[in-house]
Amino acid sequence: LRIDPVEGVRDGGPFEGQHPEVFAKPNEHVSHPDFPIRGRLRFFADRWEESTSDSWVRDTIRFGLKLELSSTPPNFFRTCPRSRDPAKRGLMESAINHLLDIKAIRPVPLDQKGQG
């Protein structure tokens, strides 16, 4: 099954015939439905310890990847206008709600809304 933002759930893809729970719950201790996306790999470090001896891979899984930026990012955000097309606006809102549901992003605190 594949989830297409326009067409919804579709059959096919490289994992056709495999059960989604195999990917969603590879370890028993990581089966909570509210488990966030961010930082999830560290909970699978034991699996990576068994499958590789590469210390960079192990450390990256356990502690995350520190990005080395070529310059300091600006200390402001640009506001992004909302589409006037109701279909496009609906797709964007649906995508944002999905990211909120899986805890990949967090809502902006009320005191920070509208600041970009």
Short mmCIF file of C-alpha atoms in Angstrom, two decimals:
data_model
loop_
_atom_site.label_atom_id
_atom_site.label_comp_id
_atom_site.label_asym_id
_atom_site.label_seq_id
_atom_site.Cartn_x
_atom_site.Cartn_y
_atom_site.Cartn_z
CA LEU A 1 0.00 0.00 0.00
CA ARG A 2 1.12 3.51 -0.77
CA ILE A 3 -0.46 6.72 0.44
CA ASP A 4 -0.80 9.31 -2.26
CA PRO A 5 -1.82 12.82 -1.09
CA VAL A 6 -4.27 13.15 -3.98
CA GLU A 7 -5.50 9.59 -4.58
CA GLY A 8 -5.24 8.21 -1.05
CA VAL A 9 -4.16 4.61 -0.34
CA ARG A 10 -2.94 2.70 -3.40
CA ASP A 11 -1.71 -0.83 -4.00
CA GLY A 12 1.75 -1.53 -5.31
CA GLY A 13 5.24 -0.32 -4.66
CA PRO A 14 8.43 -2.07 -3.59
CA PHE A 15 6.91 -3.40 -0.35
CA GLU A 16 3.74 -4.84 -1.86
CA GLY A 17 2.53 -7.87 0.06
CA GLN A 18 4.41 -6.98 3.24
CA HIS A 19 2.53 -5.98 6.35
CA PRO A 20 2.93 -2.33 7.42
CA GLU A 21 3.34 -3.32 11.07
CA VAL A 22 6.69 -4.92 10.18
CA PHE A 23 8.00 -1.43 9.48
CA ALA A 24 5.98 0.41 12.11
CA LYS A 25 6.85 -1.94 15.00
CA PRO A 26 10.19 -3.66 14.44
CA ASN A 27 10.84 -3.77 18.20
CA GLU A 28 8.23 -4.52 20.85
CA HIS A 29 9.26 -1.54 22.99
CA VAL A 30 8.60 0.87 20.10
CA SER A 31 5.00 -0.05 19.41
CA HIS A 32 3.18 2.95 20.90
CA PRO A 33 1.03 4.64 18.21
CA ASP A 34 1.99 8.11 19.47
CA PHE A 35 5.72 7.41 19.08
CA PRO A 36 7.24 10.50 17.38
CA ILE A 37 9.07 10.35 14.07
CA ARG A 38 11.87 12.66 15.21
CA GLY A 39 14.67 10.81 16.98
CA ARG A 40 13.11 7.41 16.38
CA LEU A 41 16.27 5.73 15.06
CA ARG A 42 17.99 5.79 18.46
CA PHE A 43 15.44 3.21 19.65
CA PHE A 44 16.70 0.82 16.96
CA ALA A 45 20.38 1.19 17.88
CA ASP A 46 20.52 -2.41 19.12
CA ARG A 47 19.58 -3.63 15.63
CA TRP A 48 22.26 -1.47 14.05
CA GLU A 49 24.85 -2.72 16.56
CA GLU A 50 24.16 -6.24 15.25
CA SER A 51 24.27 -5.30 11.57
CA THR A 52 27.32 -3.00 11.27
CA SER A 53 30.67 -2.41 12.89
CA ASP A 54 30.97 1.10 11.41
CA SER A 55 31.30 3.45 14.40
CA TRP A 56 30.10 6.48 12.38
CA VAL A 57 26.84 4.67 11.51
CA ARG A 58 26.36 3.48 15.09
CA ASP A 59 27.02 6.94 16.57
CA THR A 60 24.77 8.63 14.01
CA ILE A 61 21.90 6.23 14.81
CA ARG A 62 22.38 6.59 18.55
CA PHE A 63 23.10 10.35 18.81
CA GLY A 64 21.85 11.85 15.52
CA LEU A 65 23.64 13.63 12.71
CA LYS A 66 25.11 17.04 13.40
CA LEU A 67 24.84 19.19 10.29
CA GLU A 68 27.91 21.21 9.38
CA LEU A 69 26.54 24.35 7.76
CA SER A 70 28.71 26.50 5.50
CA SER A 71 27.39 29.66 7.19
CA THR A 72 25.17 30.69 10.07
CA PRO A 73 21.51 30.55 9.06
CA PRO A 74 19.52 33.80 9.21
CA ASN A 75 17.76 34.51 12.49
CA PHE A 76 14.37 35.09 10.85
CA PHE A 77 11.79 33.22 8.82
CA ARG A 78 9.97 34.29 5.71
CA THR A 79 6.22 34.06 5.78
CA CYS A 80 4.75 31.81 3.15
CA PRO A 81 1.51 32.96 1.52
CA ARG A 82 -1.41 30.54 1.49
CA SER A 83 -2.61 29.37 -1.90
CA ARG A 84 -5.82 30.91 -3.19
CA ASP A 85 -6.63 27.61 -4.90
CA PRO A 86 -8.91 25.71 -2.45
CA ALA A 87 -7.67 22.32 -3.69
CA LYS A 88 -4.01 23.22 -3.18
CA ARG A 89 -4.75 24.83 0.18
CA GLY A 90 -6.62 21.68 1.26
CA LEU A 91 -3.71 19.46 0.22
CA MET A 92 -1.27 21.62 2.19
CA GLU A 93 -3.49 21.58 5.29
CA SER A 94 -3.86 17.81 4.96
CA ALA A 95 -0.08 17.36 4.73
CA ILE A 96 0.50 19.62 7.74
CA ASN A 97 -2.13 17.76 9.78
CA HIS A 98 -0.49 14.44 8.89
CA LEU A 99 2.90 15.72 10.05
CA LEU A 100 1.29 16.94 13.29
CA ASP A 101 -0.41 13.54 13.78
CA ILE A 102 2.84 11.61 13.45
CA LYS A 103 4.62 14.19 15.63
CA ALA A 104 7.14 15.07 12.94
CA ILE A 105 6.34 18.74 13.59
CA ARG A 106 4.81 20.70 16.48
CA PRO A 107 2.21 23.48 16.42
CA VAL A 108 3.51 27.03 16.69
CA PRO A 109 2.81 28.39 20.20
CA LEU A 110 0.02 31.00 20.22
CA ASP A 111 2.38 33.77 21.36
CA GLN A 112 4.62 33.11 18.31
CA LYS A 113 1.96 32.85 15.58
CA GLY A 114 2.26 35.31 12.73
CA GLN A 115 5.94 36.01 13.37
CA GLY A 116 7.09 34.08 10.31
#
